[in-house]
Amino acid sequence: MAFDAKRFTARFVEEAREHIRRIEEGLAGLKTAPADQENLNAIFRSAHTVKGSARMLKFVSISQTAHHLEDVLGAMRDQGLAYSPELGRLLTRAVDGLAALIEGIESGADPGDLDQVLCADLVAALSAPGAGPQEAIVPAASPPDSGLPGKLAAASGTAPEVGFRSPDTVRVSLAKLDELIKLLGEVVSSHARLRQRLQDLHQIERLRARDLELLAAGDDVALSGSLRKFGRDLKDDVLAQELLMEELHGKALVMRMLALGMVFDSAPRLVRDLGRSLGKEVECVVSGAEIELDRQLIDRLGDPIVHLLRNAVDHGIEDPATRQRLGKPGYGTIRLTARQDAGGVAIEVGDDGAGVSLEAIRQQAVRKGLMTADQATALSDDQALDLIFRPGFSTQPIITDISGRGVGMDAVKRCIVDDLQGSIRIETEPGKGTSFILRLPLSLAVMRVLLVEAGGEILGFAAQQVAHLLRVPADRLVLVGDRKAIVLDNEIVPVLGLATLLSLPEPGRRLQASPLAGGAHPGGGLLLVIVQVRNEKLALAVDALVDEHDMVIKPLPPHLAGMALVSGMVVTGQKHLVSILSAQALLAMAGQARLDVRPGGAGETGRLSILVIDDSWNTREIEKDVLEAHGYDVTLAEDGRDGLQKALERQFDAVLTDVEMPHLDGFTLTATLRADERYRSTPILLITSRQKEEDKRRGIEVGADAYIVKGEFDQGSLVDTLRALLG
Amino acid sequence: MRVLVVDDDPLAAEMTAAVLEDAGFEAVQAESGTAALEVLSTDPSLELVVSDMNMPGISGLQCFQALRARGDERPFVLLSGDDPQALRASEPGLDACVRKDFDLESTLGQAIADVLAARRP
Amino acid sequence: MRPSRKAPAGCSFEGWFLVSRDIDTKTEGSAFLREKLKKLQDAYLARLPEALATLQKLSSALAADPDAEVVVADLHRAFHSMRGTAATLGLPQISSEGAIGTELMASFKSLTPDQRRQAAAATLHELAACTARIEAAGKAAMQPADPEKD
């Protein structure tokens, strides 16, 4: 028979994947509504279709597996085989097996062998009709100790070979295509009008030649009239053309948008497979799969997300015995969530596992020779967490095939931050779990760019790195130590002139005396761009906001790619090249500038030790600077619990704490310290963002010595109060 | 077994203590969260805490958080006039939440029995 | 079997008093506890006029400055603890009035300064009524129990 199966294989895989997805959805639905006939029908039909297509293409193992699956589903539908969690698990196993076979075709031409154990189990489930299906299914549903779905284990040796794939083709709805064609029609007619303008111009030229003598006499009415009209028409046409192009661009981009489901849908199976291969039961809960992203992003998002999921299964989720000992459910849960977030998308991979041990990270950093023990101890928790993105850094004691080889997390960060212009953040709580939060733009092709002017230069910021734009009166700034800062939402953010930071020459007309080069706006007050990278914020004073636009950001040419400060270029309407500044680099420069201000380590002896507790990175760093500048020895803690632990480890001479913090607030912390003999009379200062009588009273009730409002630092009250209390 | 009763209202504390004593516990009273933290740091013979939620200074919940933060894992039962379900949901680590009610005798007794049973290895 | 004392959320407290009379019929529990309860009840009722005076003083302070955080917090706490303590002591009517006062202060607390000034008169009126009902409930509870009981 002249039937070329190859031509149909790709199509089959694509369709079969779709059916697998539907079956998985359906099975999930059965959990909550086991008797939903319609759902059962739909699953049955999908299994049936896969069986039929596979048989046509002679994928025997696939058609047989689908056949057994179909039989069981049929028994459920027609013969009253009752749904039970055990049966559900068996069905899930069958779908996973089926999916593995289908992926096998994609990678090699051969789907691989039939999983005999699985088929036998499916048959066994069938032979237990009516009365006691549950009992009969229990032994069948727990596979032999090898635990691995046969094909997966055989194919890849040790760890299951899993990953996400998006198809090479996109299905576009006819309606979208029609719109596009209609728009193109308009572009054609718009083009015709431009052609007309060209003719007009010829006409004007002829007019000019003929009227040259008249011109000499000073009569150019006809000519200038036609010129004016020509100019007007051309302007209209160009404008119309621009609108069209914009719409066309937008429509074309939307066509390239794909739902995150492309990446997310296979996650539950991937996680289950990985879990099984490690002897863990792990469930993956997906939400937000309907959110659409540019396919360029989707394509490159697969690897990082697979890595994060692997990481969560391997490092995050504890083994069942440990979990049970901790009073957690034996199976782990991984949440893969996407949500719209400020013009972009936030994707979160969160597990309910052990959390990241900061202690282990610090020790690992020392073991790897990245730093001395002292340096490691001095790292803030955020800085310590950041270490896991270093190449070659792994804290897993045992290297496994799934992860722990220390390749990957750095690649994840590189992909998300450098390639996809996004950001990545970690939240972890010992015993409760870890979340990786990725923020991504909707599309790579165009990005929201903010153009500003500082020191006579036009500079750009990628919008997702800008947290706020503010115009504030100059007196809103507070002086913290000798540096300017602004209090925003319970946080102290340092303020620097962008031009000063970049050492741009200041235009002569500006006040040289101003400590913030630029930023003093004629309209009164300062114009501040607040950039944010993870938890760090920095306010940059600029001279003017120039524009905000969706623009195509071009990467730097290879020979310039090493420049940390500039993350890319955009071309403005005036054909000017504008540098897009990297917020990371600016923050690093600002941090450097701060270090330079710090006094040397002179006078180590007799320095009083202060514990500073604040959940805002900026605030505690700034308080640290101020206090260090006044000769105090400062230790930082990032929330009440951390603060309490540090305070109980060693005796401090004074404690400065924020009021509103997660886990343990400032009042509770104060009360707890007061209950400890060592801290009965140690000065404790509450630092808060707003003046509230009730809070002040509670401060007194719990035994605090002072209650300082953040904005009042400039009156020197912090250091003065501390000095007075320390005597 | 010695139990610490924390309540800023002496009558309410007396009542809770009476219920506990009637159930065979020895009740010790503390009049604030801070006082409770102090007593608990020095008296290891107190094996369970029954605390009111709403108090001046630190609340019962904050007292609980402080204990856990300093590594004190003694069972903690919170009494409140508010919906105990909601409180429990906001702080799942609490061993039990009991509504301040005339049923205290049975509800608190049951809650303590459950807590002790759950803690038994 | 004694009727349930738990009112469904959001229901009115009218008719509550009838139900509350059954407190003395509570038969489970030891004699020790019943005796202790009686003593604490008496102590609570004896102390009630003092507590009411405090409520009145706070209410006047609130009238003078509807924005006084500390006063608002104190009133809220006073009603809240009344609700809890009275409930445990088997004085459900006082407890339910305490709940009404707590609600009043909780919603007042959530207002902006401008809204507070507008709402002050109405809230104070409700507070006065609530305090009066507590006083009446306290007096009623102090009456000796019905002869048919005990």
Short mmCIF file of N, CA, C and O in Angstrom, two decimals, chain A residues 432 640-641 644-645 648 663-665 667-669 671-677 680 698 701-702, chain B residues 33-34 37-39 41-42 55-59 61-63 65-71 91:
data_model
loop_
_atom_site.label_atom_id
_atom_site.label_comp_id
_atom_site.label_asym_id
_atom_site.label_seq_id
_atom_site.Cartn_x
_atom_site.Cartn_y
_atom_site.Cartn_z
N LYS A 432 8.05 25.29 55.33
CA LYS A 432 6.79 25.59 54.65
C LYS A 432 6.91 25.48 53.14
O LYS A 432 5.94 25.17 52.46
N GLY A 640 10.84 39.91 62.25
CA GLY A 640 10.81 39.80 63.70
C GLY A 640 11.41 38.49 64.19
O GLY A 640 12.14 38.45 65.18
N ARG A 641 11.11 37.42 63.48
CA ARG A 641 11.57 36.12 63.95
C ARG A 641 13.08 36.02 63.86
O ARG A 641 13.76 35.60 64.79
N LEU A 644 14.56 38.09 66.56
CA LEU A 644 14.50 37.47 67.88
C LEU A 644 15.61 36.43 68.02
O LEU A 644 16.31 36.37 69.01
N GLN A 645 15.75 35.63 66.98
CA GLN A 645 16.77 34.58 67.04
C GLN A 645 18.16 35.19 67.20
O GLN A 645 18.95 34.75 68.02
N LEU A 648 18.70 36.57 70.65
CA LEU A 648 18.89 35.59 71.72
C LEU A 648 20.23 34.87 71.60
O LEU A 648 20.71 34.28 72.56
N HIS A 663 5.46 37.52 60.24
CA HIS A 663 5.82 36.52 61.26
C HIS A 663 5.74 37.03 62.69
O HIS A 663 5.09 36.43 63.54
N LEU A 664 6.45 38.12 62.95
CA LEU A 664 6.49 38.61 64.32
C LEU A 664 6.62 40.12 64.22
O LEU A 664 7.59 40.61 63.65
N ASP A 665 5.64 40.87 64.73
CA ASP A 665 5.76 42.32 64.57
C ASP A 665 6.64 42.92 65.67
O ASP A 665 7.07 42.24 66.59
N PHE A 667 6.03 45.01 68.08
CA PHE A 667 5.50 45.00 69.45
C PHE A 667 5.78 43.66 70.11
O PHE A 667 6.26 43.58 71.24
N THR A 668 5.43 42.58 69.38
CA THR A 668 5.60 41.26 69.94
C THR A 668 7.08 40.97 70.21
O THR A 668 7.43 40.42 71.25
N LEU A 669 7.90 41.40 69.26
CA LEU A 669 9.33 41.21 69.44
C LEU A 669 9.81 41.91 70.71
O LEU A 669 10.55 41.34 71.52
N ALA A 671 8.05 42.77 73.35
CA ALA A 671 7.53 42.09 74.53
C ALA A 671 8.34 40.83 74.82
O ALA A 671 8.66 40.52 75.97
N THR A 672 8.69 40.11 73.76
CA THR A 672 9.43 38.86 73.93
C THR A 672 10.82 39.12 74.48
O THR A 672 11.31 38.42 75.37
N LEU A 673 11.45 40.17 73.96
CA LEU A 673 12.79 40.50 74.45
C LEU A 673 12.72 40.94 75.92
O LEU A 673 13.56 40.57 76.73
N ARG A 674 11.70 41.72 76.23
CA ARG A 674 11.56 42.19 77.62
C ARG A 674 11.35 41.03 78.58
O ARG A 674 11.71 41.11 79.75
N ALA A 675 10.77 39.95 78.07
CA ALA A 675 10.54 38.79 78.93
C ALA A 675 11.84 38.03 79.20
O ALA A 675 11.89 37.17 80.06
N ASP A 676 12.87 38.37 78.43
CA ASP A 676 14.15 37.70 78.61
C ASP A 676 15.02 38.53 79.54
O ASP A 676 15.14 39.75 79.39
N GLU A 677 15.62 37.85 80.48
CA GLU A 677 16.39 38.56 81.50
C GLU A 677 17.44 39.50 80.91
O GLU A 677 17.61 40.62 81.36
N ARG A 680 16.01 42.93 79.69
CA ARG A 680 15.05 43.63 80.52
C ARG A 680 15.26 45.14 80.45
O ARG A 680 14.32 45.91 80.44
N ARG A 698 0.79 51.29 72.49
CA ARG A 698 1.13 49.87 72.53
C ARG A 698 2.63 49.69 72.71
O ARG A 698 3.08 48.80 73.41
N GLU A 701 3.23 50.00 76.24
CA GLU A 701 2.70 48.83 76.94
C GLU A 701 3.65 47.64 76.86
O GLU A 701 3.80 46.88 77.80
N VAL A 702 4.25 47.45 75.70
CA VAL A 702 5.14 46.29 75.57
C VAL A 702 6.55 46.59 76.07
O VAL A 702 7.38 45.69 76.11
N GLY B 33 0.31 39.15 77.93
CA GLY B 33 1.16 38.35 77.05
C GLY B 33 2.61 38.45 77.48
O GLY B 33 3.36 37.46 77.48
N THR B 34 3.03 39.65 77.84
CA THR B 34 4.41 39.84 78.25
C THR B 34 4.71 39.03 79.51
O THR B 34 5.74 38.35 79.60
N LEU B 37 5.08 35.44 78.61
CA LEU B 37 6.36 35.14 77.98
C LEU B 37 7.45 35.01 79.03
O LEU B 37 8.35 34.17 78.93
N GLU B 38 7.34 35.88 80.05
CA GLU B 38 8.35 35.86 81.11
C GLU B 38 8.24 34.57 81.93
O GLU B 38 9.24 33.88 82.14
N VAL B 39 7.03 34.25 82.37
CA VAL B 39 6.84 33.05 83.18
C VAL B 39 7.27 31.81 82.41
O VAL B 39 7.96 30.94 82.93
N SER B 41 9.40 31.52 80.10
CA SER B 41 10.83 31.39 79.84
C SER B 41 11.55 30.82 81.06
O SER B 41 12.66 30.31 80.94
N THR B 42 10.93 30.95 82.24
CA THR B 42 11.64 30.47 83.43
C THR B 42 11.02 29.22 84.04
O THR B 42 11.64 28.57 84.87
N MET B 55 -5.96 41.32 74.27
CA MET B 55 -5.39 41.88 75.50
C MET B 55 -4.62 43.15 75.15
O MET B 55 -4.17 43.30 74.02
N PRO B 56 -4.44 44.04 76.10
CA PRO B 56 -3.57 45.19 75.83
C PRO B 56 -2.14 44.70 75.65
O PRO B 56 -1.82 43.59 76.07
N GLY B 57 -1.29 45.55 75.06
CA GLY B 57 0.07 45.09 74.79
C GLY B 57 0.05 44.09 73.66
O GLY B 57 -0.45 44.39 72.59
N ILE B 58 0.56 42.89 73.88
CA ILE B 58 0.51 41.92 72.79
C ILE B 58 -0.70 41.02 72.95
O ILE B 58 -1.10 40.68 74.07
N SER B 59 -1.27 40.64 71.82
CA SER B 59 -2.45 39.79 71.82
C SER B 59 -2.05 38.34 72.08
O SER B 59 -0.86 38.01 72.07
N LEU B 61 -2.50 35.92 70.08
CA LEU B 61 -1.90 35.41 68.85
C LEU B 61 -0.43 35.81 68.77
O LEU B 61 0.45 35.01 68.42
N GLN B 62 -0.17 37.07 69.10
CA GLN B 62 1.22 37.55 69.06
C GLN B 62 2.07 36.81 70.10
O GLN B 62 3.24 36.52 69.86
N CYS B 63 1.45 36.53 71.24
CA CYS B 63 2.16 35.79 72.28
C CYS B 63 2.55 34.41 71.74
O CYS B 63 3.68 33.95 71.93
N GLN B 65 2.95 33.62 68.56
CA GLN B 65 4.00 33.79 67.55
C GLN B 65 5.37 33.99 68.20
O GLN B 65 6.38 33.46 67.74
N ALA B 66 5.37 34.75 69.29
CA ALA B 66 6.63 35.01 69.99
C ALA B 66 7.19 33.71 70.55
O ALA B 66 8.39 33.45 70.44
N LEU B 67 6.32 32.90 71.15
CA LEU B 67 6.79 31.63 71.71
C LEU B 67 7.42 30.76 70.63
O LEU B 67 8.53 30.25 70.79
N ARG B 68 6.70 30.62 69.53
CA ARG B 68 7.21 29.78 68.46
C ARG B 68 8.52 30.35 67.91
O ARG B 68 9.44 29.61 67.59
N ALA B 69 8.56 31.68 67.79
CA ALA B 69 9.76 32.30 67.22
C ALA B 69 10.97 32.04 68.10
O ALA B 69 12.10 31.97 67.62
N ARG B 70 10.76 31.90 69.42
CA ARG B 70 11.93 31.64 70.23
C ARG B 70 12.08 30.14 70.48
O ARG B 70 12.81 29.72 71.38
N GLY B 71 11.37 29.36 69.70
CA GLY B 71 11.60 27.92 69.71
C GLY B 71 10.82 27.17 70.79
O GLY B 71 11.11 26.02 71.08
N GLU B 91 -3.83 31.47 61.44
CA GLU B 91 -2.58 30.99 62.05
C GLU B 91 -2.71 29.48 62.26
O GLU B 91 -3.09 29.01 63.33
#
